[in-house]
CSV table of C-alpha atoms and ligand atoms in Angstrom, one decimal:
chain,number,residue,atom,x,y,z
B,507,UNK,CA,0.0,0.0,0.0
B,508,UNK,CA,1.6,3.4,-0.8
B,509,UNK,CA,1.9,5.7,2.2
B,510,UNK,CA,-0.9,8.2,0.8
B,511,UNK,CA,-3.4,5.5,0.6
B,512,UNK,CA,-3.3,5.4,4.3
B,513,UNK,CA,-4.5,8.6,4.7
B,514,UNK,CA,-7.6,8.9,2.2
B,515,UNK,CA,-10.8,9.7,3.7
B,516,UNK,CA,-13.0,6.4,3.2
B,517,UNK,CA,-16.8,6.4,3.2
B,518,UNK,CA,-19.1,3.7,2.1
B,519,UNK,CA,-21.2,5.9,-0.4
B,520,UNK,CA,-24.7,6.4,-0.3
B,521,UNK,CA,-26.7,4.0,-3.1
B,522,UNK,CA,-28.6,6.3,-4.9
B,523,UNK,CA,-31.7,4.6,-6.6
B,524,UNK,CA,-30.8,3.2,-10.1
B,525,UNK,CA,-31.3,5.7,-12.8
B,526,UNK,CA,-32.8,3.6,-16.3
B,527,UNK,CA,-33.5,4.8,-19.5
B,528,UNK,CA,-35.7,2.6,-21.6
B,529,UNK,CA,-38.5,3.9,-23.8
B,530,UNK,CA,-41.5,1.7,-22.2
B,531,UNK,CA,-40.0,1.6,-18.9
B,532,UNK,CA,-42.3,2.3,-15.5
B,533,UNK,CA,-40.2,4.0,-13.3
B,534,UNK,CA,-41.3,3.8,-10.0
B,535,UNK,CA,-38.0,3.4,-7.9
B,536,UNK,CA,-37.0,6.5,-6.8
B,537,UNK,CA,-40.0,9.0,-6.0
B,538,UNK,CA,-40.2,11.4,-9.3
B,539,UNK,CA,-43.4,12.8,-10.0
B,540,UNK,CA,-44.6,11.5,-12.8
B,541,UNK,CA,-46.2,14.8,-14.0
B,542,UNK,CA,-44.2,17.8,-15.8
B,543,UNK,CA,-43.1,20.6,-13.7
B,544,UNK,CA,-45.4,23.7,-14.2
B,545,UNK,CA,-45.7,24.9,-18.0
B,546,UNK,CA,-44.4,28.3,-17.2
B,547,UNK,CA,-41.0,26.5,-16.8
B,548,UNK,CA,-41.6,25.4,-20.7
B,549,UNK,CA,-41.8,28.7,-21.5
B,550,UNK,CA,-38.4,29.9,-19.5
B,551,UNK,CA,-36.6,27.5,-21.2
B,552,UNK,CA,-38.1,28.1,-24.9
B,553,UNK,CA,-36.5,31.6,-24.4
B,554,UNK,CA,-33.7,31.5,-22.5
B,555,UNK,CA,-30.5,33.2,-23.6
B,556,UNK,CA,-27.9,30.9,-24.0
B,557,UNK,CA,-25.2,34.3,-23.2
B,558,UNK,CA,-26.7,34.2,-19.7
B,559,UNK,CA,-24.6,31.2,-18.9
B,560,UNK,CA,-21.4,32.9,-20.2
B,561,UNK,CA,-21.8,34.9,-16.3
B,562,UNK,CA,-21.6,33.2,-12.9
B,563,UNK,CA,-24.7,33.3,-11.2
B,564,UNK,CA,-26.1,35.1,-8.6
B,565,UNK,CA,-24.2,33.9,-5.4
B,566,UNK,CA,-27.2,34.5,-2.8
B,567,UNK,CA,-30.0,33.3,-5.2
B,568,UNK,CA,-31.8,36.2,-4.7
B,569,UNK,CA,-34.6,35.3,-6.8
B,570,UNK,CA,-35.3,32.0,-6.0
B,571,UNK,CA,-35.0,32.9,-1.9
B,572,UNK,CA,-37.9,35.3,-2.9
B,573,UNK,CA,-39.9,33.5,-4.5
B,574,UNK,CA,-39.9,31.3,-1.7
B,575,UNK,CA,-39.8,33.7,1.2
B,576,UNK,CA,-42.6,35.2,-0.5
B,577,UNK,CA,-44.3,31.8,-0.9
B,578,UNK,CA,-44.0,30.5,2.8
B,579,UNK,CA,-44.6,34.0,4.6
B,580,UNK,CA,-40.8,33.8,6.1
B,581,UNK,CA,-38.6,36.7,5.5
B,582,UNK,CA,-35.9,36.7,2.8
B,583,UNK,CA,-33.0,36.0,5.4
B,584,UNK,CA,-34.9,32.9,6.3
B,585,UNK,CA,-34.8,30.8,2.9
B,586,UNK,CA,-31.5,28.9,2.4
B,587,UNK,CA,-31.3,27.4,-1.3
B,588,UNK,CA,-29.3,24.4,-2.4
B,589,UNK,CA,-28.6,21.5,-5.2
B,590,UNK,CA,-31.6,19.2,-4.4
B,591,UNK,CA,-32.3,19.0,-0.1
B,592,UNK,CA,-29.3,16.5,-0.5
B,593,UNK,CA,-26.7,19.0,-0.8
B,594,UNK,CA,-29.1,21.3,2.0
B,595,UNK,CA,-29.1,18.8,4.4
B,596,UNK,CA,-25.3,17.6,3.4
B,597,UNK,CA,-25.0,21.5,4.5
B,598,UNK,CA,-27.0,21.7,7.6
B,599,UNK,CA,-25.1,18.6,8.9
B,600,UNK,CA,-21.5,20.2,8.8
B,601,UNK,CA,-23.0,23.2,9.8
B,602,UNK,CA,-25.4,22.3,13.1
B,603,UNK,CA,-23.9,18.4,13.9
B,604,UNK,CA,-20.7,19.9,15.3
B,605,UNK,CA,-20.8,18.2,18.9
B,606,UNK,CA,-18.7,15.2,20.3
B,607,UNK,CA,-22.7,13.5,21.6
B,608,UNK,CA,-24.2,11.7,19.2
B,609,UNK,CA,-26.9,13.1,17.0
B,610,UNK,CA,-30.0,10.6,16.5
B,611,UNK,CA,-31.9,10.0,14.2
B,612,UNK,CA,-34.9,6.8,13.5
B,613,UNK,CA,-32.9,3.3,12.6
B,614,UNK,CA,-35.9,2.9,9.0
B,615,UNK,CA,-35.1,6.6,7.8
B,616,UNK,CA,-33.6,8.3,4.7
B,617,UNK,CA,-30.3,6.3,4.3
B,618,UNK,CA,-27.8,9.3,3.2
B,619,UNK,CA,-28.0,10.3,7.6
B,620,UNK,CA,-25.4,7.6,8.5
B,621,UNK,CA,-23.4,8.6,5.5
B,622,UNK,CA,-22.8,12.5,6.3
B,623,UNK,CA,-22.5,11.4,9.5
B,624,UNK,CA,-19.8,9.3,9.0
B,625,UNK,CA,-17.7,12.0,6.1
B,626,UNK,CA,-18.0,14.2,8.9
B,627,UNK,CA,-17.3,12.4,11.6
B,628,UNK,CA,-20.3,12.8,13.3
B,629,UNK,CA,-21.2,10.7,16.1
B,630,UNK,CA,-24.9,9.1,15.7
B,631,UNK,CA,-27.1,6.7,17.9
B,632,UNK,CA,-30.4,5.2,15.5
B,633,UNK,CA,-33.7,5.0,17.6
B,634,UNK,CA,-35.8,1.9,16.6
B,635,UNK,CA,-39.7,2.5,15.7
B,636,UNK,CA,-42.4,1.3,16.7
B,637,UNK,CA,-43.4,-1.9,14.9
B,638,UNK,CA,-46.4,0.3,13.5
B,639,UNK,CA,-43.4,2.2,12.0
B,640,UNK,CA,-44.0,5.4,14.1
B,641,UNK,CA,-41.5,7.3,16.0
B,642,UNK,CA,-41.1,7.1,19.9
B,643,UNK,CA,-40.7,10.8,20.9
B,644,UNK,CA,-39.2,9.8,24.3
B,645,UNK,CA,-36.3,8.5,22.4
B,646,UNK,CA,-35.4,11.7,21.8
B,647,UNK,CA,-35.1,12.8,25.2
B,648,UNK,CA,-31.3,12.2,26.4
B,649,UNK,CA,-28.9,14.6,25.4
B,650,UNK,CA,-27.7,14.3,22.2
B,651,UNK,CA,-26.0,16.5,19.4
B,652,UNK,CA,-28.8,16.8,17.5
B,653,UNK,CA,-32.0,15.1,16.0
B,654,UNK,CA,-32.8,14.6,12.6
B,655,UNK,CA,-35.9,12.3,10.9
B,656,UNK,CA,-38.2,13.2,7.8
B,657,UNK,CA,-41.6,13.6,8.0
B,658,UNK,CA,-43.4,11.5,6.3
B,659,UNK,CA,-40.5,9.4,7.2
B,660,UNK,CA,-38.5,7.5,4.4
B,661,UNK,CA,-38.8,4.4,3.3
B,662,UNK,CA,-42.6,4.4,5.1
B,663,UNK,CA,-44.5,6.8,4.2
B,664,UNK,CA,-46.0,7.5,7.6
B,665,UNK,CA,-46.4,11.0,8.7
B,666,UNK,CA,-45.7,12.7,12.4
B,667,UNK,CA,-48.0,14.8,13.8
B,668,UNK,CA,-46.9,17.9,14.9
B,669,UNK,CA,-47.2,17.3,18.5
B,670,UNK,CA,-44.9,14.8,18.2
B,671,UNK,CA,-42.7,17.4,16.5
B,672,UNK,CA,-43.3,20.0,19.5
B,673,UNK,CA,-42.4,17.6,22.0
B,674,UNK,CA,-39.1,16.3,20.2
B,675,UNK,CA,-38.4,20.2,20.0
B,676,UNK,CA,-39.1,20.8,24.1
B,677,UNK,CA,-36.8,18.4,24.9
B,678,UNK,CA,-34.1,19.4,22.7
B,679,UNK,CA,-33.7,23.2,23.0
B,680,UNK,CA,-30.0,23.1,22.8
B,681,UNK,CA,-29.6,21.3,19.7
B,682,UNK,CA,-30.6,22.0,16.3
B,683,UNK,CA,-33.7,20.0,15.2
B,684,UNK,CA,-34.1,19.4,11.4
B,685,UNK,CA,-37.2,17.8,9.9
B,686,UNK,CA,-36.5,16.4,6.6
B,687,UNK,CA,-39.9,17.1,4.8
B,688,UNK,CA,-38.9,16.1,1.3
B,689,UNK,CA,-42.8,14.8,1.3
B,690,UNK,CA,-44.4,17.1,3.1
B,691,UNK,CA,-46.7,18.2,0.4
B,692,UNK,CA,-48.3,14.9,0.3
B,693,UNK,CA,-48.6,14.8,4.0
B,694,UNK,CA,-50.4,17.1,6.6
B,695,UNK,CA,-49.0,20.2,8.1
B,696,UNK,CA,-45.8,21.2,7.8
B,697,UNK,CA,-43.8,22.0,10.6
B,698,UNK,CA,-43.0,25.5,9.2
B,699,UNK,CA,-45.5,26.9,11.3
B,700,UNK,CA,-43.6,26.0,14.2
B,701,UNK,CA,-40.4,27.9,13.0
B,702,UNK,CA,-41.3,31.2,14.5
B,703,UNK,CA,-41.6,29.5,17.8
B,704,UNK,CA,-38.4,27.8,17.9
B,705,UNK,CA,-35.0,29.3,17.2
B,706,UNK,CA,-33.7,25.8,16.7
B,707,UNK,CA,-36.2,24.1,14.4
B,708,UNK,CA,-34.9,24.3,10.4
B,709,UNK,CA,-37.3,22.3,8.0
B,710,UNK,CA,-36.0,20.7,4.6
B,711,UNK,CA,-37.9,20.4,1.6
B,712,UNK,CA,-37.3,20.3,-2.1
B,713,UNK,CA,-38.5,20.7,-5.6
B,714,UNK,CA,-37.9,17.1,-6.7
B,715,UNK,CA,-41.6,15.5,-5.6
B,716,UNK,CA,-44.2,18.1,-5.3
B,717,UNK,CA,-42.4,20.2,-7.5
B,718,UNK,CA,-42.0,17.6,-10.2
B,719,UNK,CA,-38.1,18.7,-10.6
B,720,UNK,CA,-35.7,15.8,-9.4
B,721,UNK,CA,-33.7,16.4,-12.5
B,722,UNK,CA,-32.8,20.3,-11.7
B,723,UNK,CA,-32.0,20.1,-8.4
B,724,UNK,CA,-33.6,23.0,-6.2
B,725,UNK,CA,-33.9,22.2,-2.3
B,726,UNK,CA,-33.6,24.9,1.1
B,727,UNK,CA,-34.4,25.3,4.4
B,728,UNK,CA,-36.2,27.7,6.1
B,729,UNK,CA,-35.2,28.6,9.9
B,730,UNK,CA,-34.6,31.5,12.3
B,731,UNK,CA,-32.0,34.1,10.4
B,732,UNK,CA,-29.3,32.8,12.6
B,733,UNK,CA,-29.3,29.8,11.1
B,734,UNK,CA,-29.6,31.1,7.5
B,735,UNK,CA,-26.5,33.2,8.2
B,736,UNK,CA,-24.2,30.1,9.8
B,737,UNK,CA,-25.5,27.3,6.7
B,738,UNK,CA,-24.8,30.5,4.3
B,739,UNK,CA,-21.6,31.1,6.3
B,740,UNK,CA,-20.4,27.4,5.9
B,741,UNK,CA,-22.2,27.5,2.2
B,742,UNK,CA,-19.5,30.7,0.9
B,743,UNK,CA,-16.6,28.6,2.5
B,744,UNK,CA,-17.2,25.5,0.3
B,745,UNK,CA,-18.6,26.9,-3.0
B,746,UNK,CA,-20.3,30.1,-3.5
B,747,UNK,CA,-22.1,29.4,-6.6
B,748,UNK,CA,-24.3,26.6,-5.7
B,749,UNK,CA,-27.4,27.5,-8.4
B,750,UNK,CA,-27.1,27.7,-11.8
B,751,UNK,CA,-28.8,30.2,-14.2
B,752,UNK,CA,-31.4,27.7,-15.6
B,753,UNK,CA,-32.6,26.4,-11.8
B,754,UNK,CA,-33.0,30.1,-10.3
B,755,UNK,CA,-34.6,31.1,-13.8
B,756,UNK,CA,-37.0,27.9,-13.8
B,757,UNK,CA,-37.3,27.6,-10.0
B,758,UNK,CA,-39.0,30.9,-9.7
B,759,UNK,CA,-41.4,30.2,-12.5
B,760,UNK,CA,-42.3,26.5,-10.5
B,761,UNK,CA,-43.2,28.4,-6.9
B,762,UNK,CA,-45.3,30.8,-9.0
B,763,UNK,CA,-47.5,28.6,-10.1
B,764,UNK,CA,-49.5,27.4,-7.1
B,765,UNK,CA,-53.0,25.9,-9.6
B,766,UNK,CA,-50.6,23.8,-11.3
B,767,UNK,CA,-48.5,22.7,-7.9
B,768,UNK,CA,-52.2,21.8,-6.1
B,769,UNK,CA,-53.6,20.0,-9.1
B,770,UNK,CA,-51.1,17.5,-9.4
B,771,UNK,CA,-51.3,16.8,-5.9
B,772,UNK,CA,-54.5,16.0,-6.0
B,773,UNK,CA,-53.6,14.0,-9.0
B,774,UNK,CA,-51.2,12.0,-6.8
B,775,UNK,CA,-53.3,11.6,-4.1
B,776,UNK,CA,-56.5,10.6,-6.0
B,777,UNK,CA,-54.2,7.6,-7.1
B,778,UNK,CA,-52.4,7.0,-4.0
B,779,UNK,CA,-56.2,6.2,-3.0
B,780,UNK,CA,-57.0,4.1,-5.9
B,781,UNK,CA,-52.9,2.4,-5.6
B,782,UNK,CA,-53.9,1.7,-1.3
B,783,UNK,CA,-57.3,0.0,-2.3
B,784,UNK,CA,-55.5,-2.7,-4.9
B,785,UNK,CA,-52.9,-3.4,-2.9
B,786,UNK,CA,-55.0,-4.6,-0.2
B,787,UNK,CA,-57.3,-6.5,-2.6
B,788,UNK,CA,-53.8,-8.0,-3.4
B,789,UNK,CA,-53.2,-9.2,0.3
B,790,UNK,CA,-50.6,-6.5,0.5
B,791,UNK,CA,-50.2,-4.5,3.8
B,792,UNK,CA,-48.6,-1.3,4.4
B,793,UNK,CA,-48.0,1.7,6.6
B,794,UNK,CA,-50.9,4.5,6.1
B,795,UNK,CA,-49.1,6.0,3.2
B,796,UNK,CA,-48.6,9.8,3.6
B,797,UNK,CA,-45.5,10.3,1.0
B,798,UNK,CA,-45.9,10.0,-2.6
B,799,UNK,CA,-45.3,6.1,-2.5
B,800,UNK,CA,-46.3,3.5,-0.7
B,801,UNK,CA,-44.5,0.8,1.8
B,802,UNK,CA,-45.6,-2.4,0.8
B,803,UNK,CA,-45.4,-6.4,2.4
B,804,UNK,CA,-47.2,-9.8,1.4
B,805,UNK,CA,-47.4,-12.4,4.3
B,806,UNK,CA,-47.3,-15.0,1.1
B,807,UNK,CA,-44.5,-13.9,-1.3
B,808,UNK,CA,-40.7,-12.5,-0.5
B,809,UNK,CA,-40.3,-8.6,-1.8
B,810,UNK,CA,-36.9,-9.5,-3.4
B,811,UNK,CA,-38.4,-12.2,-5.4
B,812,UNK,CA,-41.0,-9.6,-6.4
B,813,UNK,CA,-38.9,-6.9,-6.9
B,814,UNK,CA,-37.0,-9.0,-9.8
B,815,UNK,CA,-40.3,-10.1,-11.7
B,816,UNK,CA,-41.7,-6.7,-11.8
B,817,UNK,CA,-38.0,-5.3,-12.9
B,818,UNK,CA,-38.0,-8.3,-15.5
B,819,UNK,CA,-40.8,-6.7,-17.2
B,820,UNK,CA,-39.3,-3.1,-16.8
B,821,UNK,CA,-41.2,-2.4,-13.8
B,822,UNK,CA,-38.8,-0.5,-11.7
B,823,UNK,CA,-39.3,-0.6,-7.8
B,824,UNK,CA,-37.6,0.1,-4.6
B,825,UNK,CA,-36.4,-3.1,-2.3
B,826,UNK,CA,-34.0,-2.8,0.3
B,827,UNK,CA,-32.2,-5.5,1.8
B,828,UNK,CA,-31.8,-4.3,5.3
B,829,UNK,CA,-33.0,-5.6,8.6
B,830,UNK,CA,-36.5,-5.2,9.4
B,831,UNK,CA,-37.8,-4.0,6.1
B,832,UNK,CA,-36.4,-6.9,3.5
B,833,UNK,CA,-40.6,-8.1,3.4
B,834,UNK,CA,-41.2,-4.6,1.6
B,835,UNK,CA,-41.0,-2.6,-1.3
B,836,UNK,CA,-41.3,0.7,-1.8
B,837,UNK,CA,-43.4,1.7,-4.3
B,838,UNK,CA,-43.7,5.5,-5.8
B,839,UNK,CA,-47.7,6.1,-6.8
B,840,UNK,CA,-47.0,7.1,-10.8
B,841,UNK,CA,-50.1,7.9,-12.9
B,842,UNK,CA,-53.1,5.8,-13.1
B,843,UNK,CA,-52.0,4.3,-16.2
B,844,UNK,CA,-48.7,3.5,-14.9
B,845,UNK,CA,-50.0,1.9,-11.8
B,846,UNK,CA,-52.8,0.0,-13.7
B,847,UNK,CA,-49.8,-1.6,-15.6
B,848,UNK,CA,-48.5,-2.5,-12.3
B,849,UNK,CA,-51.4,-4.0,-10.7
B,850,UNK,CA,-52.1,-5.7,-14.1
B,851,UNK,CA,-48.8,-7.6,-13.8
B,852,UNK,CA,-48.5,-8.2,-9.8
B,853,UNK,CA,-52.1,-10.0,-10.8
B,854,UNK,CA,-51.0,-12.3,-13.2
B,855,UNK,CA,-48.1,-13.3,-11.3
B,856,UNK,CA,-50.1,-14.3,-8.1
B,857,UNK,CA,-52.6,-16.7,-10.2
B,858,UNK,CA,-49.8,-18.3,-11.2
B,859,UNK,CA,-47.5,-18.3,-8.5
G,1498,PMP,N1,-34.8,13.5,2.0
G,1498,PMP,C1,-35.5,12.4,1.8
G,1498,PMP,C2,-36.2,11.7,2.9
G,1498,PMP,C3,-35.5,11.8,0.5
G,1498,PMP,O1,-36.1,10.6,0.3
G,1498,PMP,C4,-34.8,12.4,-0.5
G,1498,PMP,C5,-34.8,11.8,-1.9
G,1498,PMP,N2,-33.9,10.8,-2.2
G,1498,PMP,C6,-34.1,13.6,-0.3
G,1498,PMP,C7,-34.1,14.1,1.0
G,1498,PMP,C8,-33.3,14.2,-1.3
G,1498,PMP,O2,-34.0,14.7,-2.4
G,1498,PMP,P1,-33.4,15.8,-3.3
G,1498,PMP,O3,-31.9,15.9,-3.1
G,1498,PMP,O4,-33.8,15.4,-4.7
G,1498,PMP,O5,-34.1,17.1,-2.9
């Protein structure tokens, strides 16, 4: 081994979902919206001038932090914009997780948490759920360096209410609390009505469900302005041009549009509906869904033997071959076409099976 290999920093990577391109494919592995973003964003793009991208962009963002200040009722130094809530939360970790006590965080949750934790060397304890899935609030309780979990929670589905959110923030008032809701729009209430209340409490969200914009890459936080100013502090000292031209330009145009944003929701929602009620004529089980997908088990057939029939006939899932959860898969609601192709297929292969 030469000597510099000894002292490369080593991380087992986070496994993003796999990323397939085929013409008749049904993509339902990694939580896209199957609807186009909003059609202003067509119309941006028709006419953007190429020249624009000869110039840096704006540093601060200043017209996507609008549009969301604006948006959320939050002042301007509250909105903190980033490359997907990936490189937001990657942010708010090396930022607010800076404490030799572990930070904790649910042990079924969004599987990038171990990973920053361990690039940054962050010390972490994981908090088991309930069988039902739900969170134990009391978990949170001993001192710790801070608390993290999504709400709805990933890979479940299942949402918090926000009493459980107020009582993980009373008994962590000397942390920072971040609730990861990448889903949220699906869900209930956000906790971003709490963020006036606590000085410690900075939600997560992102453009790439609701917003039907995984492929740009637009996330942020909103929080107190203190915290704005230390995540845009560590932000200029890592790179100060996180936003390119094309997201601020089309971002903007996506908040704008709030008809557009609410109809596909109910869109999803109607079929989430329609997805829950075949399942279970199935014999599947699953968590009440909250999230744009659904958590699904079958007391009769193994999820990994599923998962490779369905992605045999291009039908791309979500299985994950960890404790407690190798009985499910996780299952994004698409359109109704998409999911009657599903349901058509997982039929056939139970008569015969
Ligand atoms: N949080 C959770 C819980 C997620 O499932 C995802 C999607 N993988 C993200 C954050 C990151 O999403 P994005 O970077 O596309 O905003």
């Amino acid at each position: 081994m030469k000597a510099w290999q000894d002292k490369v920093r080593r991380v087992t990577p986070y496994t993003p979902g796999e990323q397939p391109n085929k013409a008749s494919m049904i993509k339902l592995n990694t939580n896209e919206n199957p609807y186009p973003p909003a059609p202003g964003v067509r119309r941006i793009l028709d006419s953007f001038d190429e020249d624009r991208l000869r110039l840096y962009p704006d540093p601060a963002a200043t017209s996507l932090v609008a549009a969301l200040a604006d948006r959320y009722g939050v002042g301007r130094d509250q909105v903190f914009v980033g490359v997907g809530s990936d490189d937001v939360l990657a942010m708010a970790f090396l930022t607010f997780f800076n404490s030799d006590k572990p930070i904790f965080f649910p042990d079924i949750t969004y599987s990038f948490y171990p990973v920053w934790a361990d690039l940054y060397r962050i010390p972490y304890e994981t908090k088991a759920l309930r069988e039902d899935f739900s969170i134990r609030a009391e978990d949170y309780y001993p001192d710790n360096g801070g608390v993290i979990f999504p709400n709805p929670n990933a890979p479940t589905s299942r949402y918090e209410s926000l009493s459980l959110i107020r009582d993980v923030l009373d008994h962590n008032q000397d942390v920072v609390v971040i609730i990861d809701e990448a889903y949220i729009d699906f869900a209930g209430e956000s906790a971003l009505s709490l963020v006036a209340e606590y000085d410690n409490l900075l939600v997560v969200q992102t453009f790439s469900k609701s917003r039907s914009m995984a492929g740009m890459r637009i996330g942020y936080a909103i929080g107190q302005p203190d915290l704005i100013r230390a995540l845009n502090d560590v932000k200029y000292s890592f790179n100060s041009y996180t936003m390119n031209q094309t997201s601020l330009a089309i971002g903007v145009e996506a908040v704008r549009d709030e008809a557009y944003f609410r109809r596909t929701l109910d869109m999803i929602c109607a079929t989430r509906e329609a997805a829950k009620a075949s399942f279970t004529e199935l014999g599947f089980t699953f968590p009440e869904p909250s999230a744009n997908f659904i958590f699904v088990t079958h007391p009769d057939y193994e999820a990994a033997e599923l998962f490779k029939a369905l992605r045999e006939k291009d039908i791309y899932v979500r299985y994950f071959d960890k404790p407690v959860i190798n009985r499910y898969l996780r299952v994004t609601i698409g359109t109704d076409e998409q999911m009657a192709a599903l349901f058509a297929f997982l039929k056939s292969y139970m008569k015969k099976g």
